GROMACS .gro file of C-alpha atoms in nm:
model
  489
    1MET     CA    1   3.990  13.992  -2.709
    2ILE     CA    2   3.673  14.203  -2.734
    3ASN     CA    3   3.502  13.919  -2.919
    4SER     CA    4   3.600  13.677  -2.640
    5ILE     CA    5   3.458  13.910  -2.375
    6TYR     CA    6   3.138  13.951  -2.576
    7SER     CA    7   3.095  13.576  -2.625
    8ASN     CA    8   3.136  13.517  -2.251
    9PHE     CA    9   2.898  13.799  -2.159
   10LEU     CA   10   2.569  13.637  -2.047
   11GLY     CA   11   2.692  13.306  -2.188
   12ALA     CA   12   2.453  13.134  -2.429
   13ALA     CA   13   2.193  13.412  -2.428
   14PRO     CA   14   2.091  13.522  -2.781
   15ASN     CA   15   2.303  13.800  -2.931
   16TRP     CA   16   2.002  14.031  -2.968
   17TYR     CA   17   1.941  13.998  -2.593
   18LYS     CA   18   2.307  14.068  -2.512
   19ASN     CA   19   2.300  14.374  -2.737
   20THR     CA   20   1.983  14.499  -2.567
   21ILE     CA   21   2.134  14.472  -2.217
   22ILE     CA   22   2.458  14.639  -2.332
   23SER     CA   23   2.249  14.918  -2.487
   24PHE     CA   24   2.066  14.966  -2.155
   25LEU     CA   25   2.393  14.989  -1.963
   26ILE     CA   26   2.546  15.238  -2.208
   27ALA     CA   27   2.232  15.451  -2.250
   28ASN     CA   28   2.145  15.498  -1.882
   29PRO     CA   29   2.437  15.726  -1.780
   30ILE     CA   30   2.398  15.921  -2.104
   31ILE     CA   31   2.027  15.973  -2.032
   32LEU     CA   32   2.114  16.084  -1.677
   33ILE     CA   33   2.365  16.344  -1.801
   34VAL     CA   34   2.124  16.478  -2.066
   35LEU     CA   35   1.832  16.504  -1.823
   36LYS     CA   36   2.045  16.690  -1.568
   37SER     CA   37   2.181  16.925  -1.833
   38VAL     CA   38   1.831  17.034  -1.942
   39GLY     CA   39   1.705  17.070  -1.584
   40LEU     CA   40   1.453  16.784  -1.585
   41PRO     CA   41   1.397  16.556  -1.279
   42ALA     CA   42   1.668  16.313  -1.384
   43GLY     CA   43   1.632  16.065  -1.098
   44PHE     CA   44   1.256  16.036  -1.134
   45ILE     CA   45   1.259  15.984  -1.511
   46LEU     CA   46   1.559  15.750  -1.513
   47GLY     CA   47   1.409  15.560  -1.219
   48TRP     CA   48   1.107  15.470  -1.431
   49ILE     CA   49   1.339  15.373  -1.719
   50ILE     CA   50   1.537  15.145  -1.483
   51LEU     CA   51   1.212  14.985  -1.361
   52ILE     CA   52   1.099  14.915  -1.719
   53GLN     CA   53   1.441  14.769  -1.806
   54PHE     CA   54   1.430  14.537  -1.505
   55ILE     CA   55   1.079  14.419  -1.597
   56PHE     CA   56   1.219  14.342  -1.944
   57THR     CA   57   1.481  14.111  -1.788
   58LEU     CA   58   1.203  13.933  -1.599
   59ALA     CA   59   0.999  13.895  -1.917
   60MET     CA   60   1.298  13.732  -2.089
   61ALA     CA   61   1.364  13.490  -1.801
   62LEU     CA   62   1.363  13.185  -2.032
   63LYS     CA   63   1.629  13.345  -2.253
   64CYS     CA   64   1.854  13.441  -1.963
   65TYR     CA   65   1.804  13.412  -1.587
   66PRO     CA   66   1.723  13.768  -1.466
   67LEU     CA   67   1.982  13.767  -1.185
   68GLN     CA   68   2.273  13.861  -1.412
   69PRO     CA   69   2.123  14.131  -1.640
   70GLY     CA   70   1.899  14.263  -1.362
   71GLY     CA   71   2.196  14.266  -1.124
   72LEU     CA   72   2.404  14.469  -1.370
   73ILE     CA   73   2.123  14.724  -1.399
   74ALA     CA   74   2.096  14.739  -1.019
   75ILE     CA   75   2.473  14.788  -0.977
   76GLU     CA   76   2.469  15.067  -1.236
   77SER     CA   77   2.178  15.231  -1.051
   78VAL     CA   78   2.391  15.250  -0.735
   79ILE     CA   79   2.690  15.386  -0.928
   80MET     CA   80   2.470  15.657  -1.085
   81GLY     CA   81   2.344  15.759  -0.741
   82LEU     CA   82   1.979  15.657  -0.790
   83THR     CA   83   2.002  15.472  -0.459
   84ASP     CA   84   2.272  15.355  -0.218
   85THR     CA   85   2.371  15.037  -0.042
   86LYS     CA   86   2.222  15.153   0.289
   87GLN     CA   87   1.878  15.183   0.132
   88ILE     CA   88   1.917  14.842  -0.035
   89TYR     CA   89   2.011  14.690   0.300
   90TYR     CA   90   1.708  14.858   0.457
   91GLU     CA   91   1.479  14.700   0.196
   92VAL     CA   92   1.643  14.359   0.248
   93ASP     CA   93   1.611  14.393   0.625
   94ALA     CA   94   1.244  14.492   0.594
   95ASN     CA   95   1.178  14.181   0.387
   96LEU     CA   96   1.396  13.940   0.584
   97LYS     CA   97   1.094  13.719   0.655
   98VAL     CA   98   1.046  13.663   0.282
   99ILE     CA   99   1.415  13.581   0.233
  100LEU     CA  100   1.417  13.335   0.524
  101LEU     CA  101   1.103  13.178   0.381
  102LEU     CA  102   1.274  13.116   0.046
  103VAL     CA  103   1.595  12.985   0.198
  104PHE     CA  104   1.440  12.744   0.446
  105MET     CA  105   1.080  12.668   0.352
  106VAL     CA  106   1.152  12.574  -0.009
  107ALA     CA  107   1.437  12.351   0.110
  108GLY     CA  108   1.201  12.196   0.363
  109ILE     CA  109   0.954  12.108   0.089
  110TYR     CA  110   1.239  11.930  -0.095
  111PHE     CA  111   1.262  11.676   0.188
  112MET     CA  112   0.887  11.620   0.165
  113LYS     CA  113   0.882  11.537  -0.205
  114ASP     CA  114   0.825  11.160  -0.164
  115PHE     CA  115   0.505  11.220   0.031
  116LEU     CA  116   0.390  11.495  -0.206
  117LEU     CA  117   0.449  11.286  -0.518
  118PHE     CA  118   0.268  10.994  -0.350
  119ILE     CA  119  -0.040  11.205  -0.262
  120PHE     CA  120  -0.066  11.398  -0.588
  121THR     CA  121  -0.010  11.084  -0.797
  122LYS     CA  122  -0.305  10.924  -0.617
  123LEU     CA  123  -0.515  11.234  -0.688
  124LEU     CA  124  -0.414  11.252  -1.053
  125ILE     CA  125  -0.490  10.889  -1.133
  126SER     CA  126  -0.810  10.871  -0.928
  127ILE     CA  127  -0.972  11.200  -1.040
  128LYS     CA  128  -1.033  11.175  -1.413
  129ASN     CA  129  -1.249  11.486  -1.439
  130LYS     CA  130  -1.011  11.771  -1.529
  131ARG     CA  131  -1.249  12.039  -1.399
  132THR     CA  132  -1.269  11.873  -1.058
  133LEU     CA  133  -0.891  11.831  -1.050
  134SER     CA  134  -0.836  12.198  -1.144
  135LEU     CA  135  -1.075  12.318  -0.873
  136LEU     CA  136  -0.892  12.096  -0.627
  137PHE     CA  137  -0.558  12.254  -0.722
  138VAL     CA  138  -0.703  12.604  -0.681
  139PHE     CA  139  -0.857  12.518  -0.346
  140SER     CA  140  -0.550  12.333  -0.215
  141ALA     CA  141  -0.330  12.633  -0.299
  142ALA     CA  142  -0.543  12.875  -0.098
  143PHE     CA  143  -0.512  13.003   0.260
  144LEU     CA  144  -0.150  12.904   0.330
  145ASP     CA  145   0.173  13.085   0.246
  146ALA     CA  146   0.190  13.142  -0.130
  147LEU     CA  147   0.561  13.063  -0.177
  148THR     CA  148   0.531  12.745   0.029
  149VAL     CA  149   0.236  12.627  -0.180
  150MET     CA  150   0.420  12.716  -0.501
  151ALA     CA  151   0.724  12.517  -0.389
  152VAL     CA  152   0.497  12.216  -0.332
  153LEU     CA  153   0.329  12.246  -0.674
  154ILE     CA  154   0.663  12.290  -0.853
  155ALA     CA  155   0.804  11.981  -0.681
  156VAL     CA  156   0.497  11.780  -0.784
  157ALA     CA  157   0.506  11.904  -1.146
  158VAL     CA  158   0.877  11.823  -1.179
  159GLY     CA  159   0.809  11.476  -1.039
  160PHE     CA  160   0.528  11.407  -1.288
  161TYR     CA  161   0.735  11.544  -1.577
  162HIS     CA  162   1.027  11.311  -1.511
  163VAL     CA  163   0.803  11.010  -1.445
  164TYR     CA  164   0.646  11.043  -1.789
  165LYS     CA  165   0.971  11.138  -1.962
  166ASN     CA  166   1.158  10.838  -1.823
  167VAL     CA  167   0.891  10.607  -1.966
  168ALA     CA  168   0.847  10.794  -2.294
  169GLU     CA  169   1.223  10.800  -2.367
  170LYS     CA  170   1.216  10.422  -2.400
  171GLU     CA  171   0.977  10.445  -2.695
  172VAL     CA  172   1.109  10.442  -3.052
  173GLY     CA  173   1.128  10.787  -3.211
  174PHE     CA  174   1.079  10.973  -2.881
  175SER     CA  175   1.089  11.351  -2.904
  176GLU     CA  176   1.007  11.621  -2.648
  177ASP     CA  177   0.817  11.795  -2.930
  178SER     CA  178   0.591  11.496  -2.988
  179ALA     CA  179   0.216  11.548  -2.968
  180ASP     CA  180   0.176  11.342  -2.651
  181PHE     CA  181   0.455  11.519  -2.467
  182THR     CA  182   0.321  11.859  -2.577
  183ILE     CA  183  -0.024  11.769  -2.443
  184PHE     CA  184   0.121  11.645  -2.115
  185LYS     CA  185   0.324  11.964  -2.066
  186GLY     CA  186   0.013  12.171  -2.142
  187PHE     CA  187  -0.182  11.969  -1.887
  188LEU     CA  188   0.079  12.039  -1.619
  189ARG     CA  189   0.089  12.408  -1.716
  190ASN     CA  190  -0.286  12.428  -1.659
  191LEU     CA  191  -0.262  12.280  -1.311
  192LEU     CA  192   0.034  12.498  -1.212
  193MET     CA  193  -0.137  12.819  -1.323
  194HIS     CA  194  -0.460  12.724  -1.145
  195GLY     CA  195  -0.255  12.661  -0.833
  196ALA     CA  196  -0.063  12.988  -0.870
  197VAL     CA  197  -0.386  13.184  -0.897
  198GLY     CA  198  -0.521  12.989  -0.602
  199THR     CA  199  -0.241  13.134  -0.388
  200ALA     CA  200  -0.381  13.481  -0.465
  201LEU     CA  201  -0.745  13.380  -0.411
  202GLY     CA  202  -0.677  13.246  -0.066
  203GLY     CA  203  -0.375  13.467  -0.005
  204VAL     CA  204  -0.592  13.773   0.041
  205SER     CA  205  -0.777  13.606   0.330
  206THR     CA  206  -0.519  13.538   0.602
  207THR     CA  207  -0.212  13.696   0.757
  208VAL     CA  208   0.006  13.409   0.629
  209GLY     CA  209  -0.135  13.416   0.275
  210GLU     CA  210   0.109  13.671   0.132
  211PRO     CA  211   0.415  13.843   0.287
  212GLN     CA  212   0.253  14.189   0.284
  213ASN     CA  213  -0.053  14.058   0.472
  214LEU     CA  214   0.158  14.008   0.784
  215LEU     CA  215   0.300  14.358   0.747
  216ILE     CA  216  -0.047  14.515   0.712
  217ALA     CA  217  -0.182  14.314   1.005
  218SER     CA  218   0.112  14.424   1.221
  219VAL     CA  219   0.064  14.794   1.141
  220ALA     CA  220  -0.314  14.770   1.186
  221ASP     CA  221  -0.274  14.559   1.502
  222TRP     CA  222  -0.508  14.287   1.375
  223SER     CA  223  -0.499  13.930   1.506
  224PHE     CA  224  -0.519  13.627   1.276
  225VAL     CA  225  -0.895  13.589   1.331
  226GLU     CA  226  -0.962  13.964   1.311
  227PHE     CA  227  -0.773  13.989   0.982
  228PHE     CA  228  -0.973  13.700   0.836
  229ILE     CA  229  -1.307  13.855   0.940
  230LYS     CA  230  -1.220  14.203   0.815
  231MET     CA  231  -1.119  14.063   0.475
  232LEU     CA  232  -1.437  13.854   0.431
  233PRO     CA  233  -1.635  14.122   0.239
  234ILE     CA  234  -1.363  14.103  -0.030
  235SER     CA  235  -1.218  13.755   0.004
  236PHE     CA  236  -1.542  13.555   0.003
  237PRO     CA  237  -1.700  13.689  -0.323
  238VAL     CA  238  -1.358  13.691  -0.491
  239PHE     CA  239  -1.291  13.330  -0.391
  240ILE     CA  240  -1.630  13.209  -0.517
  241CYS     CA  241  -1.591  13.396  -0.848
  242GLY     CA  242  -1.235  13.267  -0.881
  243LEU     CA  243  -1.353  12.907  -0.850
  244LEU     CA  244  -1.628  12.977  -1.103
  245THR     CA  245  -1.371  13.125  -1.342
  246CYS     CA  246  -1.155  12.814  -1.305
  247TYR     CA  247  -1.452  12.593  -1.388
  248LEU     CA  248  -1.552  12.797  -1.695
  249LEU     CA  249  -1.196  12.814  -1.830
  250GLU     CA  250  -1.172  12.436  -1.816
  251ARG     CA  251  -1.528  12.380  -1.936
  252LEU     CA  252  -1.490  12.612  -2.239
  253SER     CA  253  -1.117  12.546  -2.300
  254LEU     CA  254  -1.031  12.917  -2.303
  255PHE     CA  255  -0.687  13.083  -2.273
  256SER     CA  256  -0.497  12.754  -2.326
  257TYR     CA  257  -0.687  12.578  -2.046
  258GLY     CA  258  -0.895  12.263  -2.080
  259ILE     CA  259  -0.611  12.035  -2.192
  260GLN     CA  260  -0.711  11.679  -2.102
  261LEU     CA  261  -0.474  11.405  -1.989
  262PRO     CA  262  -0.482  11.123  -2.250
  263ASP     CA  263  -0.576  10.781  -2.115
  264HIS     CA  264  -0.248  10.617  -2.220
  265ILE     CA  265  -0.047  10.882  -2.031
  266ARG     CA  266  -0.270  10.836  -1.728
  267GLN     CA  267  -0.201  10.462  -1.758
  268ILE     CA  268   0.174  10.534  -1.745
  269LEU     CA  269   0.122  10.718  -1.417
  270ILE     CA  270  -0.097  10.435  -1.287
  271ASP     CA  271   0.170  10.178  -1.379
  272PHE     CA  272   0.435  10.394  -1.213
  273ASP     CA  273   0.229  10.415  -0.894
  274ARG     CA  274   0.174  10.037  -0.890
  275SER     CA  275   0.542   9.972  -0.953
  276GLU     CA  276   0.652  10.209  -0.679
  277SER     CA  277   0.397  10.063  -0.436
  278SER     CA  278   0.512   9.707  -0.500
  279LYS     CA  279   0.880   9.797  -0.453
  280ARG     CA  280   0.827  10.017  -0.151
  281THR     CA  281   0.991   9.875   0.161
  282GLN     CA  282   0.871   9.915   0.518
  283ALA     CA  283   1.144  10.174   0.574
  284GLN     CA  284   1.023  10.374   0.272
  285ASN     CA  285   0.664  10.354   0.394
  286MET     CA  286   0.773  10.489   0.732
  287LYS     CA  287   0.961  10.764   0.551
  288ILE     CA  288   0.641  10.871   0.373
  289LEU     CA  289   0.445  10.846   0.698
  290THR     CA  290   0.703  11.066   0.873
  291GLN     CA  291   0.676  11.324   0.596
  292ALA     CA  292   0.297  11.314   0.625
  293LEU     CA  293   0.311  11.382   1.000
  294VAL     CA  294   0.554  11.670   0.947
  295ALA     CA  295   0.321  11.805   0.677
  296VAL     CA  296   0.044  11.820   0.938
  297ILE     CA  297   0.278  12.011   1.171
  298LEU     CA  298   0.361  12.246   0.883
  299VAL     CA  299  -0.003  12.323   0.805
  300PHE     CA  300  -0.086  12.371   1.173
  301SER     CA  301   0.214  12.603   1.225
  302LEU     CA  302   0.134  12.813   0.919
  303ALA     CA  303  -0.238  12.834   0.990
  304PHE     CA  304  -0.187  12.962   1.345
  305GLY     CA  305   0.122  13.172   1.270
  306LEU     CA  306   0.329  13.004   1.542
  307ALA     CA  307   0.648  13.162   1.405
  308ALA     CA  308   0.788  13.342   1.104
  309VAL     CA  309   0.739  13.122   0.798
  310GLY     CA  310   1.113  13.091   0.738
  311LEU     CA  311   1.171  12.965   1.092
  312ILE     CA  312   0.890  12.712   1.045
  313GLY     CA  313   1.071  12.599   0.731
  314LEU     CA  314   1.393  12.552   0.926
  315MET     CA  315   1.203  12.343   1.180
  316ILE     CA  316   1.063  12.130   0.895
  317ILE     CA  317   1.416  12.071   0.761
  318VAL     CA  318   1.540  11.961   1.105
  319LEU     CA  319   1.246  11.726   1.165
  320LEU     CA  320   1.247  11.566   0.820
  321THR     CA  321   1.621  11.514   0.799
  322ALA     CA  322   1.656  11.392   1.159
  323PHE     CA  323   1.384  11.127   1.129
  324ASN     CA  324   1.465  11.026   0.771
  325GLY     CA  325   1.837  10.970   0.824
  326VAL     CA  326   1.972  11.262   0.619
  327ILE     CA  327   2.287  11.348   0.813
  328GLU     CA  328   2.554  11.436   0.552
  329GLU     CA  329   2.621  11.791   0.443
  330HIS     CA  330   2.613  11.720   0.069
  331GLN     CA  331   2.269  11.559   0.108
  332LEU     CA  332   2.142  11.882   0.263
  333GLY     CA  333   2.299  12.100  -0.006
  334LYS     CA  334   2.080  11.968  -0.286
  335ALA     CA  335   1.769  12.100  -0.111
  336PHE     CA  336   1.889  12.460  -0.138
  337GLU     CA  337   1.973  12.454  -0.511
  338GLU     CA  338   1.621  12.550  -0.622
  339ALA     CA  339   1.564  12.846  -0.391
  340LEU     CA  340   1.899  13.023  -0.359
  341PRO     CA  341   1.918  13.159  -0.718
  342PHE     CA  342   1.568  13.302  -0.673
  343THR     CA  343   1.666  13.441  -0.331
  344ALA     CA  344   1.959  13.622  -0.494
  345LEU     CA  345   1.726  13.754  -0.764
  346LEU     CA  346   1.485  13.880  -0.497
  347VAL     CA  347   1.765  14.075  -0.327
  348VAL     CA  348   1.848  14.234  -0.664
  349PHE     CA  349   1.478  14.318  -0.693
  350PHE     CA  350   1.500  14.494  -0.356
  351ALA     CA  351   1.777  14.708  -0.507
  352ILE     CA  352   1.532  14.820  -0.775
  353VAL     CA  353   1.274  14.877  -0.500
  354ALA     CA  354   1.531  15.101  -0.330
  355VAL     CA  355   1.549  15.306  -0.650
  356ILE     CA  356   1.169  15.335  -0.651
  357HIS     CA  357   1.177  15.450  -0.289
  358ASP     CA  358   1.465  15.698  -0.318
  359GLN     CA  359   1.337  15.855  -0.639
  360HIS     CA  360   0.976  15.870  -0.508
  361LEU     CA  361   0.836  15.707  -0.821
  362PHE     CA  362   0.496  15.639  -0.662
  363SER     CA  363   0.473  15.933  -0.420
  364PHE     CA  364   0.272  16.157  -0.650
  365VAL     CA  365   0.003  15.889  -0.677
  366ILE     CA  366  -0.017  15.844  -0.301
  367ASN     CA  367  -0.039  16.216  -0.235
  368TYR     CA  368  -0.314  16.259  -0.493
  369VAL     CA  369  -0.531  15.976  -0.358
  370LEU     CA  370  -0.508  16.110  -0.001
  371THR     CA  371  -0.654  16.442  -0.120
  372LEU     CA  372  -0.978  16.274  -0.239
  373LYS     CA  373  -1.299  16.241  -0.040
  374GLN     CA  374  -1.298  15.960   0.214
  375GLU     CA  375  -1.561  15.751   0.036
  376THR     CA  376  -1.361  15.782  -0.288
  377GLN     CA  377  -1.028  15.697  -0.127
  378ILE     CA  378  -1.119  15.331  -0.064
  379PRO     CA  379  -1.184  15.216  -0.425
  380MET     CA  380  -0.905  15.444  -0.548
  381PHE     CA  381  -0.658  15.284  -0.306
  382PHE     CA  382  -0.764  14.941  -0.433
  383MET     CA  383  -0.718  15.037  -0.799
  384VAL     CA  384  -0.394  15.232  -0.757
  385ASN     CA  385  -0.241  14.959  -0.541
  386GLY     CA  386  -0.351  14.703  -0.800
  387ILE     CA  387  -0.203  14.890  -1.096
  388LEU     CA  388   0.128  14.957  -0.919
  389SER     CA  389   0.147  14.596  -0.800
  390MET     CA  390   0.120  14.479  -1.160
  391ILE     CA  391   0.443  14.658  -1.252
  392SER     CA  392   0.624  14.650  -0.920
  393ASP     CA  393   0.648  14.427  -0.614
  394ASN     CA  394   0.321  14.403  -0.420
  395VAL     CA  395   0.512  14.378  -0.092
  396PHE     CA  396   0.682  14.710  -0.163
  397VAL     CA  397   0.359  14.878  -0.274
  398ALA     CA  398   0.180  14.759   0.040
  399THR     CA  399   0.470  14.876   0.258
  400ILE     CA  400   0.462  15.228   0.114
  401TYR     CA  401   0.085  15.266   0.124
  402ILE     CA  402   0.022  15.124   0.472
  403SER     CA  403   0.302  15.345   0.608
  404GLU     CA  404   0.145  15.656   0.453
  405VAL     CA  405  -0.202  15.564   0.581
  406LYS     CA  406  -0.065  15.496   0.932
  407ALA     CA  407   0.105  15.837   0.924
  408ALA     CA  408  -0.228  15.996   0.826
  409LEU     CA  409  -0.396  15.816   1.118
  410ASP     CA  410  -0.128  15.929   1.364
  411SER     CA  411  -0.155  16.290   1.243
  412GLY     CA  412  -0.534  16.288   1.284
  413ALA     CA  413  -0.600  16.335   0.911
  414ILE     CA  414  -0.818  16.019   0.913
  415GLY     CA  415  -1.001  15.825   1.185
  416ARG     CA  416  -0.956  15.463   1.290
  417GLU     CA  417  -1.259  15.342   1.096
  418GLN     CA  418  -1.130  15.502   0.773
  419PHE     CA  419  -0.785  15.360   0.843
  420ASP     CA  420  -0.927  15.005   0.871
  421LEU     CA  421  -1.117  15.044   0.544
  422LEU     CA  422  -0.809  15.177   0.365
  423ALA     CA  423  -0.595  14.893   0.506
  424ILE     CA  424  -0.845  14.641   0.369
  425ALA     CA  425  -0.837  14.815   0.031
  426ILE     CA  426  -0.455  14.812   0.030
  427ASN     CA  427  -0.441  14.442   0.115
  428SER     CA  428  -0.700  14.358  -0.153
  429GLY     CA  429  -0.538  14.577  -0.416
  430THR     CA  430  -0.190  14.434  -0.368
  431ASN     CA  431  -0.315  14.073  -0.368
  432LEU     CA  432  -0.570  14.051  -0.649
  433PRO     CA  433  -0.482  14.258  -0.961
  434SER     CA  434  -0.113  14.173  -0.909
  435VAL     CA  435  -0.171  13.829  -1.065
  436ALA     CA  436  -0.156  14.010  -1.401
  437THR     CA  437   0.222  13.977  -1.427
  438PRO     CA  438   0.487  13.745  -1.275
  439ASN     CA  439   0.671  14.041  -1.123
  440GLY     CA  440   0.355  14.144  -0.937
  441GLN     CA  441   0.358  13.847  -0.699
  442ALA     CA  442   0.655  13.661  -0.555
  443ALA     CA  443   0.482  13.324  -0.606
  444PHE     CA  444   0.436  13.393  -0.979
  445LEU     CA  445   0.795  13.514  -1.014
  446PHE     CA  446   0.914  13.205  -0.827
  447LEU     CA  447   0.725  12.985  -1.075
  448LEU     CA  448   0.861  13.175  -1.376
  449THR     CA  449   1.223  13.141  -1.263
  450SER     CA  450   1.194  12.783  -1.133
  451SER     CA  451   1.338  12.474  -1.298
  452VAL     CA  452   0.993  12.361  -1.414
  453ALA     CA  453   0.919  12.672  -1.625
  454PRO     CA  454   1.158  12.592  -1.915
  455LEU     CA  455   1.057  12.224  -1.900
  456LEU     CA  456   0.692  12.314  -1.958
  457GLY     CA  457   0.748  12.619  -2.178
  458LEU     CA  458   0.597  12.849  -1.917
  459SER     CA  459   0.723  13.188  -2.039
  460TYR     CA  460   0.649  13.538  -1.905
  461LEU     CA  461   0.407  13.616  -2.188
  462ARG     CA  462   0.230  13.281  -2.157
  463MET     CA  463   0.183  13.336  -1.783
  464VAL     CA  464   0.040  13.684  -1.849
  465LEU     CA  465  -0.207  13.548  -2.107
  466MET     CA  466  -0.313  13.252  -1.892
  467ALA     CA  467  -0.360  13.479  -1.589
  468LEU     CA  468  -0.557  13.740  -1.789
  469PRO     CA  469  -0.911  13.603  -1.728
  470TYR     CA  470  -0.833  13.567  -1.359
  471THR     CA  471  -0.690  13.919  -1.352
  472VAL     CA  472  -1.008  14.065  -1.498
  473VAL     CA  473  -1.242  13.869  -1.270
  474LEU     CA  474  -1.041  13.924  -0.950
  475SER     CA  475  -0.998  14.295  -1.022
  476VAL     CA  476  -1.361  14.361  -1.115
  477ILE     CA  477  -1.513  14.157  -0.831
  478GLY     CA  478  -1.258  14.304  -0.591
  479VAL     CA  479  -1.338  14.667  -0.673
  480LEU     CA  480  -1.714  14.601  -0.674
  481SER     CA  481  -1.684  14.439  -0.332
  482VAL     CA  482  -1.484  14.737  -0.205
  483ILE     CA  483  -1.747  14.981  -0.332
  484PHE     CA  484  -2.073  14.802  -0.252
  485ILE     CA  485  -2.008  14.541   0.020
  486LEU     CA  486  -1.723  14.669   0.236
  487PRO     CA  487  -1.890  14.994   0.356
  488HIS     CA  488  -2.194  14.797   0.481
  489PHE     CA  489  -2.012  14.504   0.643
   0.00000   0.00000   0.00000
């Protein structure tokens, strides 16, 4: 019976992974008892252990989806009293905009996939220069909501993957490990990672770029235009250097970049585009045109912040389904399959965030930085926010820091000018260095746990290594801009 339970536990995950998770679950209460018995701060120490364990489940996402092992760790944290369900609900409520975005916006993008595949296929077959194409992906991913952009890029990559696979499977001796297929998957990995980094490059610039931007803008009482202008001393040099980094990575073929699309694979995509164009009926053309018009509405709505991103996504679903004849419930259900597992994982992540909050894991850092001289606080806030965002959620880090800085402003400890500078540093710190790890940014985590990641072999470690040059450049240029440009802007 025990063997049956063990074999069912986490399903087809490797035994060493199952044993590791079981060891975590058994060791945690023992550690708690020992720490309390010797008089050490049990909650604080075990809180950091829980955080490290959860990051491990994220790192092993291709071995086992993190929802189950991470969820077990979160449940155990509540049982051990490291947090409670009220605090978890508070964290979920505070991030409801992000949850609504995942539920509705990603589903909305699903109903736009015909138009997206049409546009990106045209780009891919017409732009033969990989460096130009990569820069285009970085640029196209900037300035709009990161998760929305990531949903678009994932849909496009999945479309390209299946187009090539359907053709390649007809060849004698086809194998997914063949040289051509390996090159094609590497090519798509390159474009996806450039696009993912692009969400951070542009994400730092606008209130709709990242979820925490809207939070910071609300606390600071900045409008869309005011936010953009205040971030220019950081966002402009970072964006230029990010584009330059993209070009050099492709030009020098560093960090697994620079993979070129072979001509015969490009020809397959060209033939596919010709075939689809010749078979496309007037009704299908109108369907693509409708999706294009709704895409314009989407961009306009996001750019001007007409509503919460999730509500915009719901509007997109209604418009696309109403004018494209999707009226049956089961047709709608397919659109939500991609996002809902990740939404559930994000709620589990908020449970871990609740542990961080209740056990004050970052409080000592915040208190220390606020004791420094004012001119030192700004770069220190950037660096500390960046480091914490690498290992935790950047939305949570921004929430904690902007709340503490607002409290300091309200108490008279700092003036309005210093508050604005610290808010800029917090926004920059949580957006730029956080590209170092998938758990640092929701868009990266979304990519890691999406259906395209296992298809392309996009593991946690591979994402970390491919993001490394961007992490260094964005962090260095960001902190230099904070020190030398921001005070004089």
